[in-house]
Tab-separated table of C-alpha atoms in Angstrom:
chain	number	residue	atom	x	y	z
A	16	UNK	CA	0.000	0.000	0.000
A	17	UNK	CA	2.844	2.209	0.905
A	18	UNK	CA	5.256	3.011	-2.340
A	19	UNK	CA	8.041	2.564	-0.084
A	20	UNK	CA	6.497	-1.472	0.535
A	21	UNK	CA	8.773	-2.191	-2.983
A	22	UNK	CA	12.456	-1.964	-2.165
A	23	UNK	CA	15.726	-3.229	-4.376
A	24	UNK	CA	18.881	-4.842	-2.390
A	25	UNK	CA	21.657	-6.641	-3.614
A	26	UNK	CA	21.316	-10.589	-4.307
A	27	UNK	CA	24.746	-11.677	-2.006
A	28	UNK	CA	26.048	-14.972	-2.626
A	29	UNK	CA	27.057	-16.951	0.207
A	30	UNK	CA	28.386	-20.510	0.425
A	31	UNK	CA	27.216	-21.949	3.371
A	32	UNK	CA	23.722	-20.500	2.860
A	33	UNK	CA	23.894	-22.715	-1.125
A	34	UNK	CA	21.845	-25.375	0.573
A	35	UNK	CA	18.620	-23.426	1.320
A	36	UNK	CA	15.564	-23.780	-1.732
A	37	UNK	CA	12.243	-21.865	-2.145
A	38	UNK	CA	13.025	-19.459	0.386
A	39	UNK	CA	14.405	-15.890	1.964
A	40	UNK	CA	17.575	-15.522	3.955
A	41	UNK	CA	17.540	-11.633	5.090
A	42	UNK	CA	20.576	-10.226	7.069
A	43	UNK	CA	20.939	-8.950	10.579
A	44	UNK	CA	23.172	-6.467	9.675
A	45	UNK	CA	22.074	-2.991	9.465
A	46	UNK	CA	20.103	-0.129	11.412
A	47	UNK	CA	16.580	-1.504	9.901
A	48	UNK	CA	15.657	-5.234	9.474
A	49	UNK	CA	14.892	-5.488	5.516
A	50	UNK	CA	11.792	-7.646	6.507
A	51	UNK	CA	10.244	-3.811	8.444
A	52	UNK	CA	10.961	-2.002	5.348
A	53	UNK	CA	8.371	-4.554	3.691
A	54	UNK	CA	4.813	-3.330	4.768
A	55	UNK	CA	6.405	-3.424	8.491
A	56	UNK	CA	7.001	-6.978	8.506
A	57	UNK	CA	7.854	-9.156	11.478
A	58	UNK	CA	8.489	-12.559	10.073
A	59	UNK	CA	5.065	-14.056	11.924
A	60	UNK	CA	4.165	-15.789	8.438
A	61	UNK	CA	4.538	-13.100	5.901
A	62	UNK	CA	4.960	-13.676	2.246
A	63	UNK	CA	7.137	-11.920	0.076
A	64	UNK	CA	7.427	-11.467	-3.580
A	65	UNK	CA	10.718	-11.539	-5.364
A	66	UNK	CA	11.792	-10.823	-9.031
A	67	UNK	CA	14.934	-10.618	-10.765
A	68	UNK	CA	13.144	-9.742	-13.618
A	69	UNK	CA	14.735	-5.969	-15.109
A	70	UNK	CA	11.581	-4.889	-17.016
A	71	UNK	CA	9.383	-4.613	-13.712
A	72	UNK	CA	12.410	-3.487	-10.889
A	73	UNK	CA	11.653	0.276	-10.327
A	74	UNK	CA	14.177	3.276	-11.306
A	75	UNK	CA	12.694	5.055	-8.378
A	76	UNK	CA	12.727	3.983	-5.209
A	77	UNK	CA	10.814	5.419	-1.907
A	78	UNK	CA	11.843	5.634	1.120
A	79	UNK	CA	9.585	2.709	3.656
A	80	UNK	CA	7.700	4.081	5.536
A	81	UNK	CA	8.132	3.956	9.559
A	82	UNK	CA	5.999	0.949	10.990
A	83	UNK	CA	6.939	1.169	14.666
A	84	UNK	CA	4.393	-0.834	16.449
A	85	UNK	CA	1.926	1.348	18.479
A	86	UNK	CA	2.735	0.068	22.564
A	87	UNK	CA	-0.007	-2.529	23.485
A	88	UNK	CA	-2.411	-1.716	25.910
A	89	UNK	CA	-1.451	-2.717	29.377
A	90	UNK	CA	-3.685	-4.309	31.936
A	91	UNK	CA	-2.072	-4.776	35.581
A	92	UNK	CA	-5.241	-7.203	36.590
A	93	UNK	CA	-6.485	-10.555	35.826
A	94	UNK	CA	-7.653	-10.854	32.580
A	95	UNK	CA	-12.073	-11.754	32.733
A	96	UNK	CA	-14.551	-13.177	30.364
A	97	UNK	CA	-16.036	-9.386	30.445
A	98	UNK	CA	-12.809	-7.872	29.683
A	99	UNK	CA	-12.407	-10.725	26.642
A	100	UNK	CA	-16.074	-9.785	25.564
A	101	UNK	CA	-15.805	-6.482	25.593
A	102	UNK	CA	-12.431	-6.659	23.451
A	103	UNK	CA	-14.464	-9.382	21.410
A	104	UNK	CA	-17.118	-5.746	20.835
A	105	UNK	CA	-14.110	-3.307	20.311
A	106	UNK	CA	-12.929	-5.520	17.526
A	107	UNK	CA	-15.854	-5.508	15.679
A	108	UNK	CA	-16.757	-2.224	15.858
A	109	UNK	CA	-13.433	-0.828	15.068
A	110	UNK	CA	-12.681	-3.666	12.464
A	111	UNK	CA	-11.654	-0.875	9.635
A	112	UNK	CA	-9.392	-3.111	7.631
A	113	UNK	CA	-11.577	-3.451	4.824
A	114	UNK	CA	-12.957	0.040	4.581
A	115	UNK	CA	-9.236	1.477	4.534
A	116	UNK	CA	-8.103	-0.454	1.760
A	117	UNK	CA	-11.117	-0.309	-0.026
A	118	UNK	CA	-10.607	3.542	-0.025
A	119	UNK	CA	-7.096	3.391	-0.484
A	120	UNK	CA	-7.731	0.932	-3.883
A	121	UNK	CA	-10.243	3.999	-4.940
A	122	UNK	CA	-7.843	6.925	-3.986
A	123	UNK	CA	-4.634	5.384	-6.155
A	124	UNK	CA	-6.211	4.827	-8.516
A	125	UNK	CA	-8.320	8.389	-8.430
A	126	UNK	CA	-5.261	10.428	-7.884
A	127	UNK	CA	-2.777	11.050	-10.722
A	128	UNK	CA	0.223	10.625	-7.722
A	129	UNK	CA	-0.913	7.303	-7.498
A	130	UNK	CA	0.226	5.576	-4.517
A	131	UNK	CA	2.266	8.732	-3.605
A	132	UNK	CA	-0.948	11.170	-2.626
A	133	UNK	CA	-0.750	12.105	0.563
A	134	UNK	CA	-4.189	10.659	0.896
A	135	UNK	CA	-2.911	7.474	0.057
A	136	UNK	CA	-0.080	7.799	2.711
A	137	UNK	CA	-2.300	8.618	5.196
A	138	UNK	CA	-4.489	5.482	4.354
A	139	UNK	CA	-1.395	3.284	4.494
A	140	UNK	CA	-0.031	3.961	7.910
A	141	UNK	CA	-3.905	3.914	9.080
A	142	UNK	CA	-3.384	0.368	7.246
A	143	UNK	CA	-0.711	-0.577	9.524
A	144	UNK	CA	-2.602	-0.094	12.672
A	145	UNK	CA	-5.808	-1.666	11.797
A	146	UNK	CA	-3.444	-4.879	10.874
A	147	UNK	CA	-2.000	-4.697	14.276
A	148	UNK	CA	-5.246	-3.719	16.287
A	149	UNK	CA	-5.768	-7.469	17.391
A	150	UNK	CA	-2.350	-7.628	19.201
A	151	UNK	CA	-1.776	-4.038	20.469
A	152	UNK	CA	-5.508	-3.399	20.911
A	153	UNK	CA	-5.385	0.434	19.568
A	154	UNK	CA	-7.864	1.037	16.408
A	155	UNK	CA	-6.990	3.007	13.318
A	156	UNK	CA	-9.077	6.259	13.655
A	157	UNK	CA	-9.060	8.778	11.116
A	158	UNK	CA	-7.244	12.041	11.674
A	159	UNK	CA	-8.291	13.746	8.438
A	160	UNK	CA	-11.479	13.059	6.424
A	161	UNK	CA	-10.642	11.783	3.016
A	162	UNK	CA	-13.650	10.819	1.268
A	163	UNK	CA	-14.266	10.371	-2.495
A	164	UNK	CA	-17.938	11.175	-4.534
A	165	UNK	CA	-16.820	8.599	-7.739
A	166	UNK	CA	-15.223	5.373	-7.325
A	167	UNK	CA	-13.329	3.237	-10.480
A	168	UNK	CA	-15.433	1.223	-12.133
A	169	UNK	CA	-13.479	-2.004	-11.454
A	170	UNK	CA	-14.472	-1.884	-8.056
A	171	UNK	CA	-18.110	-1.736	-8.653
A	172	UNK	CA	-19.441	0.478	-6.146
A	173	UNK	CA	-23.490	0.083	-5.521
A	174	UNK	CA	-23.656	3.770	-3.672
A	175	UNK	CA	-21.120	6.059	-5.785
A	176	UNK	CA	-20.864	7.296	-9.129
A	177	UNK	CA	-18.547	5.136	-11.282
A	178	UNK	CA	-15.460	6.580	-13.768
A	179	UNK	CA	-14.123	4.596	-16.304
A	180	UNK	CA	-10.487	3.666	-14.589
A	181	UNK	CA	-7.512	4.429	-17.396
A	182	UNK	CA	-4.946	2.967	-15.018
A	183	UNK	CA	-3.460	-0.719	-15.068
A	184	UNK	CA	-5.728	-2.150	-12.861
A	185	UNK	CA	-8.719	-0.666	-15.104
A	186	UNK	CA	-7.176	-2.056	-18.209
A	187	UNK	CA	-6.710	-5.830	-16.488
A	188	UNK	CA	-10.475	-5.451	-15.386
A	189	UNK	CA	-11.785	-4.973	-18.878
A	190	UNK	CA	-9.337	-7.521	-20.430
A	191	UNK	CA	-11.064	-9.822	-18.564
A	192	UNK	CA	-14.589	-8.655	-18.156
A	193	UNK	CA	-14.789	-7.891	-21.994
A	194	UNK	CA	-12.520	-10.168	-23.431
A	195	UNK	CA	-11.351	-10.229	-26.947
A	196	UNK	CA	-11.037	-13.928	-27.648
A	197	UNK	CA	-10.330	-13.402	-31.082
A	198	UNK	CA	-7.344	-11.673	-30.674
A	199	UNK	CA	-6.154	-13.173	-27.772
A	200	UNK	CA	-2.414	-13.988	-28.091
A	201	UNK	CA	-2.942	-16.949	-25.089
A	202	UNK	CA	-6.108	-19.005	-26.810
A	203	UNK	CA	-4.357	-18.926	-30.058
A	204	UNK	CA	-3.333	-22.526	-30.236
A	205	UNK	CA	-1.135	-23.415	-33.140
A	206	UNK	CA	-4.141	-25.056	-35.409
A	207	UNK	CA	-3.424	-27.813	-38.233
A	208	UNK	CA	-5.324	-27.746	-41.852
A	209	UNK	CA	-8.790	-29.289	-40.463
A	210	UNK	CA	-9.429	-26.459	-37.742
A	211	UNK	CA	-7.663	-27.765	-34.374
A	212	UNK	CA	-4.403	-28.632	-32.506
A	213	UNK	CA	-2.209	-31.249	-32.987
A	214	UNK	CA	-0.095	-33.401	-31.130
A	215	UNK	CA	3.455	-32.420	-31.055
A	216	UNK	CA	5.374	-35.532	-31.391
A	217	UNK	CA	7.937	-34.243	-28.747
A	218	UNK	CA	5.067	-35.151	-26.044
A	219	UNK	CA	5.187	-39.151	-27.215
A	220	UNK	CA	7.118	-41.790	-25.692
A	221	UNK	CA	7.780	-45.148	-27.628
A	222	UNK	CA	5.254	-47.659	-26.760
A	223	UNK	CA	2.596	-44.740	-25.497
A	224	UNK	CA	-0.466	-46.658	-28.473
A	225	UNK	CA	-0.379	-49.252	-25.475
A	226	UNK	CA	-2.296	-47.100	-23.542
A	227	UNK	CA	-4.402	-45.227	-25.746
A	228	UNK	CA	-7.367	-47.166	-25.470
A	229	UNK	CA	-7.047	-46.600	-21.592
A	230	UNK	CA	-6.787	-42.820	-22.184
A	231	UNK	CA	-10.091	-42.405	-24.341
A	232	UNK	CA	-11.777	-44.110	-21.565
A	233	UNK	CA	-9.726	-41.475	-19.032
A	234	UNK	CA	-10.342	-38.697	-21.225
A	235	UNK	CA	-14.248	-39.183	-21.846
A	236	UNK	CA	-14.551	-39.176	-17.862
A	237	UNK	CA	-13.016	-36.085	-17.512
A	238	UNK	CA	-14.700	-34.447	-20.586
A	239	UNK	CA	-17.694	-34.965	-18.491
A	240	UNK	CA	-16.924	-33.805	-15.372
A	241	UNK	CA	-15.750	-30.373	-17.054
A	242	UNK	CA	-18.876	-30.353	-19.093
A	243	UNK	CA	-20.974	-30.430	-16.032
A	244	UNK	CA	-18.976	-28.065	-13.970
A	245	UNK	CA	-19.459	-25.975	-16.775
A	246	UNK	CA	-23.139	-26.150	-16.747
A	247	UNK	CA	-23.426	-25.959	-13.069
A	248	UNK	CA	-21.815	-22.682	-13.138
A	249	UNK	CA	-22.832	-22.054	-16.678
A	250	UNK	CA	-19.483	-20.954	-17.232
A	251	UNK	CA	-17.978	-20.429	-21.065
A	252	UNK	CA	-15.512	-22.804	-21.720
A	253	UNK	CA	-13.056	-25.655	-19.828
A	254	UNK	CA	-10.851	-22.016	-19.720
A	255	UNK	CA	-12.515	-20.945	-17.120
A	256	UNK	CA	-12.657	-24.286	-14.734
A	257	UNK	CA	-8.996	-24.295	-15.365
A	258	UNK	CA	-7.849	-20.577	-14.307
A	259	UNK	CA	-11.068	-19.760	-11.991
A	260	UNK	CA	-11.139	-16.704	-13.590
A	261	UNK	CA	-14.874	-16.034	-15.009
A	262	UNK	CA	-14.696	-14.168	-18.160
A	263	UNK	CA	-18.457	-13.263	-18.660
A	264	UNK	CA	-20.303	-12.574	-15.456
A	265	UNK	CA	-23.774	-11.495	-17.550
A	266	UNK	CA	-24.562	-15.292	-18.435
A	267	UNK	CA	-24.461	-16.792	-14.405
A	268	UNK	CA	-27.636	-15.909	-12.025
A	269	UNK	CA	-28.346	-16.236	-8.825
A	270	UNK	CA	-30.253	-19.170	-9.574
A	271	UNK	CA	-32.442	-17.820	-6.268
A	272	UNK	CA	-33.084	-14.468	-6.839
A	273	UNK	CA	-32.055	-14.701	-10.721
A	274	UNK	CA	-30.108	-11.677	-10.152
A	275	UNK	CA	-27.365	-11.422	-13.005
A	276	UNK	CA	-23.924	-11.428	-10.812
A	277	UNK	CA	-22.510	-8.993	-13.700
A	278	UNK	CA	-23.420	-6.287	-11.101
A	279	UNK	CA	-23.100	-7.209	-7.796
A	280	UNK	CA	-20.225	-6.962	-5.332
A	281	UNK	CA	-16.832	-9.026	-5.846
A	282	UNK	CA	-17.592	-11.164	-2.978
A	283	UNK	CA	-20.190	-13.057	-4.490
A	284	UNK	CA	-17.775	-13.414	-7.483
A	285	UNK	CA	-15.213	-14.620	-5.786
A	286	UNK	CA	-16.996	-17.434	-3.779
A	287	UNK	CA	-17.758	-18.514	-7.063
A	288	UNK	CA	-14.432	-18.437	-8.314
A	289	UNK	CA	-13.096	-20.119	-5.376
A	290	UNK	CA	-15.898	-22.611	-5.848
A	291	UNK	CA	-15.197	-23.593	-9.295
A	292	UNK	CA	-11.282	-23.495	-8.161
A	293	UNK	CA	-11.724	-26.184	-5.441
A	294	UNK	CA	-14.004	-27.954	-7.851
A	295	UNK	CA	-11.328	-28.196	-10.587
A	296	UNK	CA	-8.520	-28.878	-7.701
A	297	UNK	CA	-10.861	-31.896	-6.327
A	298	UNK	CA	-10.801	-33.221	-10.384
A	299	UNK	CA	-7.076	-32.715	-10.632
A	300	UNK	CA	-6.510	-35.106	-7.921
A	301	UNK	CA	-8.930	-37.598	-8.525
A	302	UNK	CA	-7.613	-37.882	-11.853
A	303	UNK	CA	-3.880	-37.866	-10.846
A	304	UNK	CA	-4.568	-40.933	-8.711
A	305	UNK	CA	-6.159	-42.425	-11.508
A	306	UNK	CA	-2.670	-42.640	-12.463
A	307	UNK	CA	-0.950	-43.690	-9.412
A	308	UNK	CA	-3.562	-46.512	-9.163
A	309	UNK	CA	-3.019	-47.684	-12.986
A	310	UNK	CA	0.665	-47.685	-11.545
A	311	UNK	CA	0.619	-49.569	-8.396
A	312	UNK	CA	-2.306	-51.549	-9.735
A	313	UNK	CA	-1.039	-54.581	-7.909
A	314	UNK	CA	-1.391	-52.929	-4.543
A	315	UNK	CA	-3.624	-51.898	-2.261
A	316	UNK	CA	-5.662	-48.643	-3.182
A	317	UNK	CA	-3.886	-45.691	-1.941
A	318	UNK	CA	-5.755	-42.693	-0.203
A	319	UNK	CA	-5.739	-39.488	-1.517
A	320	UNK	CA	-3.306	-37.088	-0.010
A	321	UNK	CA	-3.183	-33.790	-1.873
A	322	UNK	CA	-0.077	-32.994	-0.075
A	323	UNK	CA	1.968	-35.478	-1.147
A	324	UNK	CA	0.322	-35.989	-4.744
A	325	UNK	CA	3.355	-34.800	-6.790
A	326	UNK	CA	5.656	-37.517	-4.960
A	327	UNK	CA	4.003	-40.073	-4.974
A	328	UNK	CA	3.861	-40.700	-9.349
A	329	UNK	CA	6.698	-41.879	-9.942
A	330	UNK	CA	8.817	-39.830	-12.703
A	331	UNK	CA	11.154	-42.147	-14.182
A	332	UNK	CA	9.042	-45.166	-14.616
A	333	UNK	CA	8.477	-45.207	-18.476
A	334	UNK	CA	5.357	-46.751	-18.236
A	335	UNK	CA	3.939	-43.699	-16.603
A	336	UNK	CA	5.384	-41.711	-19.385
A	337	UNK	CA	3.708	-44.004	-22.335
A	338	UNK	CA	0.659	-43.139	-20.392
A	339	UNK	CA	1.015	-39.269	-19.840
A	340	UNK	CA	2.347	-39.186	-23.847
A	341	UNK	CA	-1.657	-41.364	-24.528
A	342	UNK	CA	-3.384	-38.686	-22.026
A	343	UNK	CA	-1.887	-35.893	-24.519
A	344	UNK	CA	-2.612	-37.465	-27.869
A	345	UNK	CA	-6.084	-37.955	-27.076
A	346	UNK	CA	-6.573	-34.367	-26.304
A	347	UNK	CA	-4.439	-32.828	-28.769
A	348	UNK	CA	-4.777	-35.051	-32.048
A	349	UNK	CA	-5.822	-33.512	-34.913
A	350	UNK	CA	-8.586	-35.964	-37.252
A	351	UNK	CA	-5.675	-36.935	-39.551
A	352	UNK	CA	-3.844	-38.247	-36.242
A	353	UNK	CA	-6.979	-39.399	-35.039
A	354	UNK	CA	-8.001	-41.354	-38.451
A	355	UNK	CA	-4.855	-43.351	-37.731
A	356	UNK	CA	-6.099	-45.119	-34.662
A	357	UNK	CA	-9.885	-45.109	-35.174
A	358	UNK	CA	-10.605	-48.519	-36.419
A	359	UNK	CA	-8.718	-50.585	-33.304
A	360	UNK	CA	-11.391	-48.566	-30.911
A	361	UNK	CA	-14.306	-49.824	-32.476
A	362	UNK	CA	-15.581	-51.334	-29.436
A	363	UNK	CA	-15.419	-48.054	-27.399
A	364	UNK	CA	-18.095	-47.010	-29.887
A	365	UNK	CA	-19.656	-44.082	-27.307
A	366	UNK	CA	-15.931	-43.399	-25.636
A	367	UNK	CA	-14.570	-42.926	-29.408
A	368	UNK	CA	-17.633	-40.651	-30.411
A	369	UNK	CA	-16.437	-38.058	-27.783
A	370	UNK	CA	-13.198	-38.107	-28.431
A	371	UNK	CA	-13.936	-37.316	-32.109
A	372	UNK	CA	-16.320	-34.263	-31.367
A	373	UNK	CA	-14.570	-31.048	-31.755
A	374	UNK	CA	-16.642	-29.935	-29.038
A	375	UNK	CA	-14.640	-31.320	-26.334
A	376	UNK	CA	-11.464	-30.374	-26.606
A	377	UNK	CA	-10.421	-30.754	-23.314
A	378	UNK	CA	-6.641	-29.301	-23.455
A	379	UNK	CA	-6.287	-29.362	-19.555
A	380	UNK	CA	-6.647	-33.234	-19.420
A	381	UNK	CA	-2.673	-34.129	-20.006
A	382	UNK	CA	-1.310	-31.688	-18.258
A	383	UNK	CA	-2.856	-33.292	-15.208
A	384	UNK	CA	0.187	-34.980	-15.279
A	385	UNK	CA	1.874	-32.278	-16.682
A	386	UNK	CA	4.848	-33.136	-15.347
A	387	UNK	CA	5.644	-36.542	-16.476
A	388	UNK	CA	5.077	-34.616	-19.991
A	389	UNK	CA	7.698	-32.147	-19.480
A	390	UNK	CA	10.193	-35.374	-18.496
A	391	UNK	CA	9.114	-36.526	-22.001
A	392	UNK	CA	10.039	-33.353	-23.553
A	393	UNK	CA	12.836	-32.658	-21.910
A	394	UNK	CA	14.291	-36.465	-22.799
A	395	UNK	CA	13.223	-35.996	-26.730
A	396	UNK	CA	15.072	-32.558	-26.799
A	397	UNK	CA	17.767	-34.159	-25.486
A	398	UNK	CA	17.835	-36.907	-28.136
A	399	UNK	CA	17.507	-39.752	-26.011
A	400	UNK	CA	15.120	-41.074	-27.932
């Protein structure tokens, strides 16, 4: 919230620290912990975000702002229930959290400064004491009146008069909500001749036809669990299961009110989202252990543990790969690949009619096991086969 929350240091390579994977080693050296600088962190479970990447580092860079924690309220008696319920009554009336960085979002974006108002400032340091409030017990109470009379349309404000937002966050907003899907540089799949993708032979291992059979059976399954995902959020496309990122909120209803969710508050949007996310993560796995039971099919079932899902396939058995490299041909044949291997499915008449509609294209199923593919890949680049 704070401009001064972004701050660039010096990478520092040191040996005995070579060891350490997937995660932040910050010095003790210096007047200021680097970890404060960061939206006044206190390494109690933050997350950071870090980029070597030269095209989004900034030229400029603010000063951080001061987060000195406000001094706790002390009590010198016992602690009671009353004095827990009445802190249980301060929180939630002086909850602000939400309100603050709802009007912060509004005033960055309002202001040409950006982030650097003095509004915005304000809001941010107001910010770091509502965060704290539950520990130190002091609220964040507004000692100037900032208020705004039009809000940016992105944030779909049901009191306040709407602008059209020409800032980034504006721009992301109507990429999504108004999507050009003509022109978009992600959906356009590299097509053959008769209208559709085709299998890149890179993604095959030797011996992978073994399995096909197997996989149209696999891939007719899943084709129907999207397909009724789809139509129990009447959502656009298998896209949209896959990112959780609805591109056309005019087609889904409240199916109880029949209110049009194009228009109402992005809470009710995102419960949906998250729905259709957990939905698609719950399909993921069952399909992944489709694959780990095919595997150990000798053994006793295994329960599903999310947790430990990308362990437990094994990546160098080549059996798995000959059935990852089936699970991609099936999805990405085109009908002159397809033609090949039509007549040995001819008693999967129903299975085979699916995987020969156009309809279903179904790109996510392979990369369920996306990466036993990129083993594949990786080995044919490599000419090992």
């Amino acid at each position: 919230m704070h401009p001064g929350d972004i701050q660039v240091v010096d990478i520092v390579e040191n040996k005995r620290l070579m060891d350490k994977r997937n995660c932040v080693v910050f010095s003790q050296k210096g007047s200021r912990p680097l970890p404060n600088k960061l939206s006044g962190g206190d390494l109690d479970g933050d997350e950071f975000f870090v980029s070597i990447n030269p095209s989004i580092i900034p030229k400029i860079v603010s000063q951080p702002m001061d987060f000195d924690t406000e001094k706790p309220i002390e009590k010198l008696e016992p602690v009671t229930m009353n004095d827990i319920a009445d802190f249980i009554g301060e929180y939630i009336t002086n909850d602000r959290l939400g309100q603050i960085s709802n009007l912060h979002l509004a005033c960055s974006d309002f202001h040409p400064e950006g982030v650097e108002h003095p509004d915005c400032i304000h809001l941010a340091k107001m910010a770091s004491i509502a965060v704290d409030f539950p520990k130190t017990g002091i609220s964040a109470s507004h000692s100037r009146k900032i208020k705004l009379d039009t809000y940016p349309h992105f944030m779909y404000h049901r009191t306040k008069k709407s602008y059209i937002s020409e800032k980034i966050l504006g721009k992301l907003f109507d990429a999504v909500e108004n999507p050009n899907l003509e022109n978009d540089r992600i959906l356009k799949y590299q097509v053959s001749q008769t209208g559709r993708v085709k299998a890149d032979p890179r993604f095959l291992y030797p011996g992978w036809t073994n399995y096909l059979k197997l996989a149209i059976n696999f891939f007719s399954q899943y084709a129907w669990d999207i397909e009724s995902l789809i139509d129990r959020y009447r959502l656009q496309s298998e896209v949209e299961c896959v990112t959780g990122t609805i591109v056309s909120w005019s087609r889904i209803e409240n199916r109880s009110t029949g209110q049009k969710l194009g228009a109402v508050q992005g809470r009710k949007k995102f419960e949906v989202s998250s729905a259709v996310s957990q939905a698609m993560s719950e399909i993921i796995s069952y399909y992944r252990m489709k694959m780990i039971q095919v595997t150990n099919i000798n053994k006793s079932e295994p329960k599903i543990d999310i947790e430990a899902m990308d362990s437990k396939i094994d990546l160098e058995n080549k059996e798995n790969w000959k059935r990852a490299s089936a699970w991609y041909f099936v999805a990405y044949a085109d009908e002159e690949q397809r033609r090949i291997y039509k007549a040995d499915w001819a008693e999967m008449e129903e299975e085979c009619e699916i995987w020969q509609d156009d309809t279903y294209p179904m790109l996510s199923f392979p990369w369920i096991v996306g990466d036993i593919l990129i083993c594949i890949l990786k080995s044919n680049i490599n000419g090992k086969n």
